[in-house]
């Protein structure tokens, strides 16, 4: 529309319509991409709208032929789209779809590869809400979840045999115990089982929650995983300002994932995609290098402390899977990248450990500047929490003990403070 034509309208009507479709507004010229915020998109013609719907989630359509036809935020959106391309590249996967939270991403990934009558095999120690999804919700949908210790490869091999088994699911390192699970060994078992399943859509998918490692420390596709899920709320987001989740997968299941997100909802808001795109992901390597240096210092300090029973950190020689961690947890330059979390248990019976742990945590909450009592992880601030009563409270105490979650266990997630300050605050709290 020409300026003269526009002037026929009342100034207030023009204020509403503005000049927001200027030819000059293109993303290429921005050093920092703008936060996009538009629920719906202007379509030049009904024909173009129809093309947009035909192309959406259509595996036959080659996305590289022309720019996407945006219709509606829940389908596709430019700020989130840029983040998705960057995440797929960081993980070494084909495609990525981002969701409003990590839990939305996990339900999305599992929602496309399982249905009523299917079976999911999962490691018994899991993020509390994932455990609750598996035990409170999936049984209602007729999806059977069996917990199998992923360190027992013979048990895994046996458990995945039935034709209904569609998914093997775990986190590594495991939240909160920091056990390390051998992705390659499990992938090899699945590959043997899949060799007997000619239908590609009825094969077993290996789904790995890579939240604790991030693609900086570990890229599960390199070890044979089929789908990687993330909570972007954690270290990829990095600053603790926004929630988000991501699923990275191969081209084969990506169209279903987009359709799932369109129909069940829960896409990542572009306003929450923007900080991850502009601040979180680009600073992930510098933040993680610093955090893992601190984690090793803190783990070594705790290991020699007289009140501490044991410390689990994949970077310690004493970690039961130290050799596996050294093989599996590598930054893209090949450096050992054992992560930013440390888990430790205080001496005494479980009851004594729990009481002492609560005292240490309360002292930190009251007196420490460097350590903050809060759930979540992967922020610029060091966070401490008590998994048994906080993040893993949905898991019954007996199941917690079976899964190696000690009632007195304490989880530390490193921030960017000076390591000496973190250690000094821990020393004061442990001495109290
Ligand atoms: C936090 C977390 C989730 C859930 O992510 P939200 O963004 O909180 O929904 C899933 N898995 C792991 C390992 C987590 O730490």
Tab-separated table of C-alpha atoms and ligand atoms in Angstrom:
chain	number	residue	atom	x	y	z
A	1	UNK	CA	0.000	0.000	0.000
A	2	UNK	CA	1.351	3.453	-0.952
A	3	UNK	CA	1.771	6.272	1.568
A	4	UNK	CA	-1.026	8.216	-0.163
A	5	UNK	CA	-3.391	5.269	0.162
A	6	UNK	CA	-2.506	4.872	3.825
A	7	UNK	CA	-3.246	8.508	4.519
A	8	UNK	CA	-6.892	7.873	3.635
A	9	UNK	CA	-7.180	6.104	7.006
A	10	UNK	CA	-7.672	7.778	10.371
A	11	UNK	CA	-4.349	8.391	12.181
A	12	UNK	CA	-5.487	6.105	15.015
A	13	UNK	CA	-6.274	3.305	12.606
A	14	UNK	CA	-2.809	3.819	11.120
A	15	UNK	CA	-1.306	3.629	14.599
A	16	UNK	CA	-2.770	0.156	14.929
A	17	UNK	CA	-1.445	-1.014	11.570
A	18	UNK	CA	1.816	0.942	11.616
A	19	UNK	CA	4.487	0.131	9.053
A	20	UNK	CA	5.450	-3.271	10.369
A	21	UNK	CA	5.767	-4.948	7.009
A	22	UNK	CA	8.577	-2.764	5.717
A	23	UNK	CA	10.825	-4.309	3.064
A	24	UNK	CA	13.755	-3.012	5.082
A	25	UNK	CA	13.070	-5.211	8.059
A	26	UNK	CA	15.125	-8.266	7.435
A	27	UNK	CA	16.977	-10.391	9.955
A	28	UNK	CA	20.217	-10.446	7.962
A	29	UNK	CA	21.137	-6.941	9.092
A	30	UNK	CA	20.788	-7.568	12.811
A	31	UNK	CA	23.832	-8.510	14.818
A	32	UNK	CA	21.404	-9.593	17.523
A	33	UNK	CA	18.173	-10.992	16.108
A	34	UNK	CA	15.029	-9.203	17.261
A	35	UNK	CA	12.657	-10.893	19.695
A	36	UNK	CA	9.810	-11.849	17.443
A	37	UNK	CA	6.350	-11.621	18.908
A	38	UNK	CA	3.522	-12.339	16.519
A	39	UNK	CA	0.906	-14.993	17.111
A	40	UNK	CA	-0.223	-14.944	13.466
A	41	UNK	CA	1.421	-13.953	10.167
A	42	UNK	CA	0.251	-11.821	7.269
A	43	UNK	CA	-0.455	-13.935	4.199
A	44	UNK	CA	-0.376	-12.241	0.794
A	45	UNK	CA	-3.114	-14.450	-0.602
A	46	UNK	CA	-5.334	-17.421	0.162
A	47	UNK	CA	-3.093	-19.410	-2.176
A	48	UNK	CA	-0.018	-18.652	-0.040
A	49	UNK	CA	-1.899	-19.623	3.112
A	50	UNK	CA	-2.874	-22.913	1.487
A	51	UNK	CA	0.747	-23.536	0.463
A	52	UNK	CA	1.860	-22.874	4.042
A	53	UNK	CA	-0.489	-25.534	5.385
A	54	UNK	CA	0.581	-28.040	2.701
A	55	UNK	CA	4.258	-27.480	3.443
A	56	UNK	CA	3.968	-27.652	7.247
A	57	UNK	CA	5.423	-30.884	8.652
A	58	UNK	CA	5.444	-32.311	5.121
A	59	UNK	CA	8.415	-34.642	4.642
A	60	UNK	CA	8.095	-34.311	0.859
A	61	UNK	CA	8.646	-30.575	0.991
A	62	UNK	CA	12.260	-29.452	0.745
A	63	UNK	CA	12.709	-26.713	3.352
A	64	UNK	CA	15.770	-25.378	1.580
A	65	UNK	CA	13.791	-24.382	-1.540
A	66	UNK	CA	12.475	-21.138	-0.056
A	67	UNK	CA	11.933	-19.399	3.269
A	68	UNK	CA	9.240	-20.978	5.442
A	69	UNK	CA	5.689	-19.663	5.075
A	70	UNK	CA	4.823	-18.563	8.596
A	71	UNK	CA	1.153	-18.921	9.528
A	72	UNK	CA	0.767	-19.174	13.290
A	73	UNK	CA	3.259	-19.257	16.181
A	74	UNK	CA	2.228	-22.746	17.383
A	75	UNK	CA	3.273	-24.151	13.976
A	76	UNK	CA	6.513	-22.315	13.272
A	77	UNK	CA	8.117	-19.036	14.247
A	78	UNK	CA	11.420	-17.343	13.293
A	79	UNK	CA	13.202	-16.770	16.681
A	80	UNK	CA	12.438	-20.309	17.856
A	81	UNK	CA	13.363	-21.607	14.390
A	82	UNK	CA	16.821	-20.053	14.585
A	83	UNK	CA	17.366	-21.569	18.037
A	84	UNK	CA	16.226	-24.980	16.733
A	85	UNK	CA	18.758	-24.882	13.890
A	86	UNK	CA	21.545	-24.002	16.319
A	87	UNK	CA	20.576	-26.730	18.796
A	88	UNK	CA	20.360	-29.405	16.072
A	89	UNK	CA	23.821	-28.401	14.940
A	90	UNK	CA	25.247	-28.373	18.490
A	91	UNK	CA	23.963	-31.922	19.144
A	92	UNK	CA	24.873	-33.211	15.680
A	93	UNK	CA	21.267	-34.229	14.940
A	94	UNK	CA	19.117	-33.608	11.846
A	95	UNK	CA	16.329	-31.471	13.299
A	96	UNK	CA	15.143	-29.896	16.540
A	97	UNK	CA	11.742	-28.861	17.907
A	98	UNK	CA	11.587	-26.656	20.998
A	99	UNK	CA	8.900	-26.865	23.663
A	100	UNK	CA	7.718	-24.640	26.520
A	101	UNK	CA	9.548	-26.714	29.175
A	102	UNK	CA	11.779	-29.739	29.449
A	103	UNK	CA	8.801	-31.853	30.555
A	104	UNK	CA	6.818	-30.767	27.460
A	105	UNK	CA	9.798	-31.837	25.321
A	106	UNK	CA	10.043	-35.231	27.060
A	107	UNK	CA	6.292	-35.877	26.651
A	108	UNK	CA	6.526	-34.733	23.028
A	109	UNK	CA	9.422	-37.051	22.176
A	110	UNK	CA	7.800	-40.045	23.893
A	111	UNK	CA	4.389	-39.097	22.505
A	112	UNK	CA	5.568	-39.648	18.924
A	113	UNK	CA	7.417	-42.930	19.475
A	114	UNK	CA	4.983	-44.724	21.808
A	115	UNK	CA	1.262	-45.391	22.020
A	116	UNK	CA	-1.233	-47.523	23.944
A	117	UNK	CA	0.002	-51.092	24.252
A	118	UNK	CA	3.676	-50.142	23.905
A	119	UNK	CA	6.395	-50.571	26.499
A	120	UNK	CA	9.051	-48.126	27.669
A	121	UNK	CA	12.163	-49.377	29.470
A	122	UNK	CA	13.705	-46.758	31.757
A	123	UNK	CA	16.506	-46.508	34.292
A	124	UNK	CA	14.972	-46.350	37.812
A	125	UNK	CA	16.715	-43.115	38.807
A	126	UNK	CA	15.197	-40.222	36.884
A	127	UNK	CA	14.271	-36.577	37.238
A	128	UNK	CA	11.288	-36.599	39.656
A	129	UNK	CA	8.672	-35.340	37.180
A	130	UNK	CA	9.810	-37.790	34.490
A	131	UNK	CA	9.372	-40.554	37.068
A	132	UNK	CA	5.901	-39.193	37.869
A	133	UNK	CA	5.006	-39.050	34.134
A	134	UNK	CA	6.024	-42.721	33.819
A	135	UNK	CA	4.283	-43.973	36.964
A	136	UNK	CA	1.208	-41.690	37.341
A	137	UNK	CA	0.218	-40.940	33.750
A	138	UNK	CA	1.461	-43.547	31.271
A	139	UNK	CA	-0.351	-46.429	33.021
A	140	UNK	CA	-3.611	-44.473	32.463
A	141	UNK	CA	-2.859	-44.416	28.737
A	142	UNK	CA	-2.002	-48.108	28.651
A	143	UNK	CA	1.709	-47.460	28.124
A	144	UNK	CA	3.676	-49.860	30.250
A	145	UNK	CA	6.908	-48.577	31.836
A	146	UNK	CA	9.415	-51.044	33.226
A	147	UNK	CA	12.357	-49.843	35.298
A	148	UNK	CA	15.572	-51.685	34.545
A	149	UNK	CA	19.038	-50.937	35.859
A	150	UNK	CA	20.918	-49.765	32.752
A	151	UNK	CA	24.257	-50.873	34.252
A	152	UNK	CA	23.009	-54.476	34.019
A	153	UNK	CA	23.331	-55.002	30.260
A	154	UNK	CA	22.023	-58.581	30.376
A	155	UNK	CA	18.858	-57.348	32.124
A	156	UNK	CA	18.418	-54.629	29.478
A	157	UNK	CA	18.839	-57.162	26.676
A	158	UNK	CA	16.171	-59.375	28.216
A	159	UNK	CA	13.775	-56.523	29.024
A	160	UNK	CA	13.693	-55.081	25.500
A	161	UNK	CA	12.911	-58.410	23.798
A	162	UNK	CA	9.072	-58.213	23.692
A	163	UNK	CA	7.710	-56.739	20.470
A	164	UNK	CA	5.808	-54.068	22.442
A	165	UNK	CA	9.057	-52.452	23.637
A	166	UNK	CA	9.429	-49.211	21.689
A	167	UNK	CA	11.631	-46.979	23.831
A	168	UNK	CA	14.682	-47.190	26.055
A	169	UNK	CA	14.998	-44.037	28.155
A	170	UNK	CA	17.627	-42.707	30.555
A	171	UNK	CA	19.599	-39.671	31.694
A	172	UNK	CA	23.386	-39.664	31.858
A	173	UNK	CA	24.830	-38.528	34.144
A	174	UNK	CA	21.795	-39.543	36.157
A	175	UNK	CA	19.924	-36.907	38.184
A	176	UNK	CA	20.920	-36.654	41.053
A	177	UNK	CA	23.278	-39.609	41.668
A	178	UNK	CA	25.633	-38.755	38.780
A	179	UNK	CA	25.985	-42.386	37.743
A	180	UNK	CA	27.218	-42.572	34.162
A	181	UNK	CA	25.367	-44.901	31.775
A	182	UNK	CA	27.122	-46.384	28.756
A	183	UNK	CA	25.147	-45.042	25.760
A	184	UNK	CA	27.171	-47.044	23.242
A	185	UNK	CA	26.666	-50.356	25.061
A	186	UNK	CA	22.877	-49.852	25.303
A	187	UNK	CA	22.729	-48.672	21.660
A	188	UNK	CA	24.513	-51.878	20.587
A	189	UNK	CA	21.896	-54.030	22.371
A	190	UNK	CA	19.083	-52.055	20.720
A	191	UNK	CA	20.733	-52.366	17.319
A	192	UNK	CA	20.795	-56.164	17.650
A	193	UNK	CA	17.119	-56.190	18.648
A	194	UNK	CA	16.173	-53.832	15.800
A	195	UNK	CA	17.903	-56.076	13.272
A	196	UNK	CA	14.972	-58.459	13.849
A	197	UNK	CA	12.404	-55.684	13.229
A	198	UNK	CA	12.119	-54.902	9.515
A	199	UNK	CA	9.512	-52.109	9.936
A	200	UNK	CA	11.510	-48.926	10.645
A	201	UNK	CA	8.567	-47.349	12.459
A	202	UNK	CA	8.341	-50.372	14.823
A	203	UNK	CA	11.930	-50.290	15.916
A	204	UNK	CA	13.158	-49.436	19.405
A	205	UNK	CA	14.225	-45.827	19.932
A	206	UNK	CA	16.984	-44.893	22.351
A	207	UNK	CA	15.993	-41.603	24.004
A	208	UNK	CA	18.626	-39.835	26.128
A	209	UNK	CA	17.958	-36.863	28.415
A	210	UNK	CA	21.170	-34.867	27.917
A	211	UNK	CA	20.224	-31.992	30.252
A	212	UNK	CA	23.031	-32.625	32.746
A	213	UNK	CA	25.758	-32.799	30.113
A	214	UNK	CA	24.570	-30.372	27.428
A	215	UNK	CA	26.063	-30.815	23.947
A	216	UNK	CA	29.239	-29.187	25.269
A	217	UNK	CA	30.064	-32.253	27.392
A	218	UNK	CA	28.412	-35.104	25.518
A	219	UNK	CA	26.663	-35.651	22.193
A	220	UNK	CA	24.608	-38.848	22.533
A	221	UNK	CA	24.104	-39.219	18.748
A	222	UNK	CA	27.852	-39.907	18.450
A	223	UNK	CA	27.286	-42.943	20.688
A	224	UNK	CA	24.177	-44.301	18.962
A	225	UNK	CA	21.184	-42.496	20.554
A	226	UNK	CA	18.116	-41.864	18.343
A	227	UNK	CA	16.513	-38.924	20.157
A	228	UNK	CA	18.026	-36.372	22.539
A	229	UNK	CA	15.873	-34.339	24.927
A	230	UNK	CA	16.797	-31.286	26.967
A	231	UNK	CA	15.513	-28.941	29.586
A	232	UNK	CA	16.659	-25.576	28.200
A	233	UNK	CA	15.783	-24.156	31.617
A	234	UNK	CA	19.123	-25.508	32.860
A	235	UNK	CA	22.647	-24.940	31.576
A	236	UNK	CA	21.788	-24.312	27.911
A	237	UNK	CA	19.594	-21.378	28.976
A	238	UNK	CA	22.343	-20.728	31.504
A	239	UNK	CA	20.990	-17.728	33.384
A	240	UNK	CA	17.826	-19.100	34.963
A	241	UNK	CA	15.515	-16.508	33.407
A	242	UNK	CA	13.282	-18.698	31.219
A	243	UNK	CA	11.890	-22.183	30.904
A	244	UNK	CA	12.246	-24.279	27.777
A	245	UNK	CA	12.773	-27.735	26.346
A	246	UNK	CA	14.124	-29.296	23.159
A	247	UNK	CA	13.882	-32.542	21.210
A	248	UNK	CA	16.597	-33.274	18.670
A	249	UNK	CA	15.893	-36.130	16.283
A	250	UNK	CA	16.395	-37.552	12.832
A	251	UNK	CA	14.423	-36.439	9.773
A	252	UNK	CA	12.251	-39.586	9.890
A	253	UNK	CA	10.272	-38.634	12.996
A	254	UNK	CA	10.540	-34.831	12.797
A	255	UNK	CA	7.236	-34.344	10.880
A	256	UNK	CA	5.354	-36.313	13.568
A	257	UNK	CA	7.018	-34.239	16.261
A	258	UNK	CA	5.837	-30.995	14.607
A	259	UNK	CA	2.305	-32.386	14.269
A	260	UNK	CA	2.354	-33.476	17.919
A	261	UNK	CA	3.427	-29.987	19.014
A	262	UNK	CA	0.785	-28.387	16.780
A	263	UNK	CA	-2.010	-30.538	18.246
A	264	UNK	CA	-0.985	-31.091	21.883
A	265	UNK	CA	0.473	-27.586	22.121
A	266	UNK	CA	3.356	-26.426	24.297
A	267	UNK	CA	5.757	-24.827	21.784
A	268	UNK	CA	8.559	-22.658	23.180
A	269	UNK	CA	7.509	-19.011	23.269
A	270	UNK	CA	9.704	-16.818	21.014
A	271	UNK	CA	10.242	-14.509	24.001
A	272	UNK	CA	11.787	-17.463	25.847
A	273	UNK	CA	13.650	-18.721	22.770
A	274	UNK	CA	15.380	-15.358	22.401
A	275	UNK	CA	17.509	-15.364	25.603
A	276	UNK	CA	18.627	-18.939	24.893
A	277	UNK	CA	19.490	-17.981	21.303
A	278	UNK	CA	21.298	-14.739	22.103
A	279	UNK	CA	22.829	-15.356	25.568
A	280	UNK	CA	22.541	-18.991	26.693
A	281	UNK	CA	23.760	-21.151	23.835
A	282	UNK	CA	26.549	-18.812	22.631
A	283	UNK	CA	28.097	-18.646	26.144
A	284	UNK	CA	27.639	-22.358	26.954
A	285	UNK	CA	31.306	-23.313	26.296
A	286	UNK	CA	32.858	-20.476	28.375
A	287	UNK	CA	30.439	-20.974	31.236
A	288	UNK	CA	30.832	-24.760	31.263
A	289	UNK	CA	34.637	-24.694	31.135
A	290	UNK	CA	34.666	-22.460	34.189
A	291	UNK	CA	31.940	-24.394	36.043
A	292	UNK	CA	33.595	-27.761	35.554
A	293	UNK	CA	36.967	-26.482	36.774
A	294	UNK	CA	35.168	-25.318	39.920
A	295	UNK	CA	33.279	-28.626	40.177
A	296	UNK	CA	36.532	-30.607	40.221
A	297	UNK	CA	38.031	-28.357	42.927
A	298	UNK	CA	34.883	-28.606	45.059
A	299	UNK	CA	34.643	-32.391	44.554
A	300	UNK	CA	38.295	-32.849	45.604
A	301	UNK	CA	37.724	-30.667	48.652
A	302	UNK	CA	34.614	-32.632	49.712
A	303	UNK	CA	36.327	-35.978	49.077
A	304	UNK	CA	38.913	-35.339	51.802
A	305	UNK	CA	36.456	-33.774	54.289
A	306	UNK	CA	36.052	-35.850	57.490
A	307	UNK	CA	32.230	-35.442	57.602
A	308	UNK	CA	31.715	-36.651	54.020
A	309	UNK	CA	30.962	-40.328	53.345
A	310	UNK	CA	31.293	-40.215	49.560
A	311	UNK	CA	31.402	-37.801	46.641
A	312	UNK	CA	30.169	-38.573	43.161
A	313	UNK	CA	31.614	-36.488	40.354
A	314	UNK	CA	32.454	-38.086	36.990
A	315	UNK	CA	35.741	-36.147	36.946
A	316	UNK	CA	37.057	-37.858	40.107
A	317	UNK	CA	39.243	-40.962	39.713
A	318	UNK	CA	37.137	-42.509	42.522
A	319	UNK	CA	33.922	-42.340	40.425
A	320	UNK	CA	32.781	-45.936	39.700
A	321	UNK	CA	32.489	-45.150	35.978
A	322	UNK	CA	35.499	-42.842	35.654
A	323	UNK	CA	36.867	-44.651	32.577
A	324	UNK	CA	33.472	-44.634	30.866
A	325	UNK	CA	33.014	-40.937	31.695
A	326	UNK	CA	36.425	-40.213	30.158
A	327	UNK	CA	35.333	-41.960	26.965
A	328	UNK	CA	31.776	-40.601	26.752
A	329	UNK	CA	31.963	-37.073	28.192
A	330	UNK	CA	34.093	-35.096	25.787
A	331	UNK	CA	33.840	-31.514	24.649
A	332	UNK	CA	33.859	-30.932	20.860
A	333	UNK	CA	37.667	-30.412	20.981
A	334	UNK	CA	38.147	-33.814	22.639
A	335	UNK	CA	38.808	-32.524	26.174
A	336	UNK	CA	37.417	-34.460	29.160
A	337	UNK	CA	34.179	-32.697	30.159
A	338	UNK	CA	32.793	-34.297	33.326
A	339	UNK	CA	30.094	-31.688	33.914
A	340	UNK	CA	29.073	-29.094	36.438
A	341	UNK	CA	27.252	-31.123	39.138
A	342	UNK	CA	28.617	-32.703	42.297
A	343	UNK	CA	26.664	-35.073	44.559
A	344	UNK	CA	27.806	-35.954	48.075
A	345	UNK	CA	26.533	-37.870	51.076
A	346	UNK	CA	27.356	-37.112	54.709
A	347	UNK	CA	28.562	-39.796	57.142
A	348	UNK	CA	26.135	-41.629	59.423
A	349	UNK	CA	23.007	-43.746	59.138
A	350	UNK	CA	20.446	-42.578	56.535
A	351	UNK	CA	18.497	-40.783	59.327
A	352	UNK	CA	21.631	-39.092	60.702
A	353	UNK	CA	22.732	-38.223	57.177
A	354	UNK	CA	19.354	-36.702	56.445
A	355	UNK	CA	19.351	-34.604	59.654
A	356	UNK	CA	22.950	-33.457	59.127
A	357	UNK	CA	22.260	-32.731	55.461
A	358	UNK	CA	19.278	-30.575	56.393
A	359	UNK	CA	21.469	-28.641	58.886
A	360	UNK	CA	24.215	-28.065	56.313
A	361	UNK	CA	21.674	-26.884	53.741
A	362	UNK	CA	19.928	-24.577	56.241
A	363	UNK	CA	23.282	-23.081	57.257
A	364	UNK	CA	24.135	-22.439	53.613
A	365	UNK	CA	20.692	-20.899	52.995
A	366	UNK	CA	21.210	-18.526	55.949
A	367	UNK	CA	24.916	-17.659	55.850
A	368	UNK	CA	26.299	-18.280	52.362
A	369	UNK	CA	26.629	-15.666	49.641
A	370	UNK	CA	28.295	-17.953	47.099
A	371	UNK	CA	25.800	-20.841	47.403
A	372	UNK	CA	22.017	-20.453	47.036
A	373	UNK	CA	19.432	-22.988	48.215
A	374	UNK	CA	17.214	-23.613	45.193
A	375	UNK	CA	16.177	-26.339	42.766
A	376	UNK	CA	17.316	-26.161	39.133
A	377	UNK	CA	20.922	-26.066	37.942
A	378	UNK	CA	23.186	-24.538	35.359
A	379	UNK	CA	22.952	-20.872	36.276
A	380	UNK	CA	25.589	-18.222	36.966
A	381	UNK	CA	24.882	-18.807	40.674
A	382	UNK	CA	25.925	-21.982	42.483
A	383	UNK	CA	22.794	-23.819	43.637
A	384	UNK	CA	22.461	-26.428	46.374
A	385	UNK	CA	19.497	-28.710	46.943
A	386	UNK	CA	18.356	-31.812	48.819
A	387	UNK	CA	17.027	-34.206	46.120
A	388	UNK	CA	15.279	-36.600	48.534
A	389	UNK	CA	12.881	-33.915	49.784
A	390	UNK	CA	12.927	-31.556	46.776
A	391	UNK	CA	13.451	-32.496	43.082
A	392	UNK	CA	12.979	-36.239	43.678
A	393	UNK	CA	10.192	-36.040	46.254
A	394	UNK	CA	7.696	-37.623	43.754
A	395	UNK	CA	9.710	-40.863	44.079
A	396	UNK	CA	8.664	-42.829	47.217
A	397	UNK	CA	11.469	-43.065	49.833
A	398	UNK	CA	11.838	-46.881	49.420
A	399	UNK	CA	12.159	-46.413	45.646
A	400	UNK	CA	14.640	-43.587	46.290
A	401	UNK	CA	16.842	-45.885	48.375
A	402	UNK	CA	16.628	-48.606	45.709
A	403	UNK	CA	17.589	-46.038	43.080
A	404	UNK	CA	20.618	-44.921	45.100
A	405	UNK	CA	19.159	-41.572	46.197
A	406	UNK	CA	20.455	-41.305	49.746
A	407	UNK	CA	18.141	-39.407	52.131
A	408	UNK	CA	21.242	-37.429	53.199
A	409	UNK	CA	22.516	-36.755	49.668
A	410	UNK	CA	23.240	-33.164	48.659
A	411	UNK	CA	23.438	-31.900	45.071
A	412	UNK	CA	25.571	-28.916	44.106
A	413	UNK	CA	25.293	-27.243	40.691
A	414	UNK	CA	28.242	-24.958	40.006
A	415	UNK	CA	27.879	-21.334	39.057
A	416	UNK	CA	30.499	-18.795	38.033
A	417	UNK	CA	31.642	-17.599	41.479
A	418	UNK	CA	35.287	-17.967	42.578
A	419	UNK	CA	35.902	-21.597	43.587
A	420	UNK	CA	37.655	-20.494	46.813
A	421	UNK	CA	34.516	-18.652	47.953
A	422	UNK	CA	32.310	-21.685	47.288
A	423	UNK	CA	34.719	-23.945	49.196
A	424	UNK	CA	34.971	-21.494	52.121
A	425	UNK	CA	31.172	-21.376	52.442
A	426	UNK	CA	30.975	-25.173	52.300
A	427	UNK	CA	33.718	-25.439	54.936
A	428	UNK	CA	31.789	-23.179	57.305
A	429	UNK	CA	28.527	-25.088	56.806
A	430	UNK	CA	30.163	-28.539	57.182
A	431	UNK	CA	31.970	-27.389	60.325
A	432	UNK	CA	28.800	-26.095	61.926
B	1	LIG	C1	14.823	-29.971	34.961
B	1	LIG	C2	14.922	-31.260	34.282
B	1	LIG	C3	13.891	-31.717	33.462
B	1	LIG	C4	12.588	-30.955	33.291
B	1	LIG	O1	12.780	-29.714	32.677
B	1	LIG	P1	11.774	-28.454	32.912
B	1	LIG	O2	12.339	-27.419	32.006
B	1	LIG	O3	11.858	-28.110	34.365
B	1	LIG	O4	10.423	-28.907	32.514
B	1	LIG	C5	14.064	-32.926	32.826
B	1	LIG	N1	15.195	-33.652	32.974
B	1	LIG	C6	16.205	-33.243	33.755
B	1	LIG	C7	17.426	-34.091	33.877
B	1	LIG	C8	16.114	-32.043	34.439
B	1	LIG	O5	17.124	-31.650	35.228
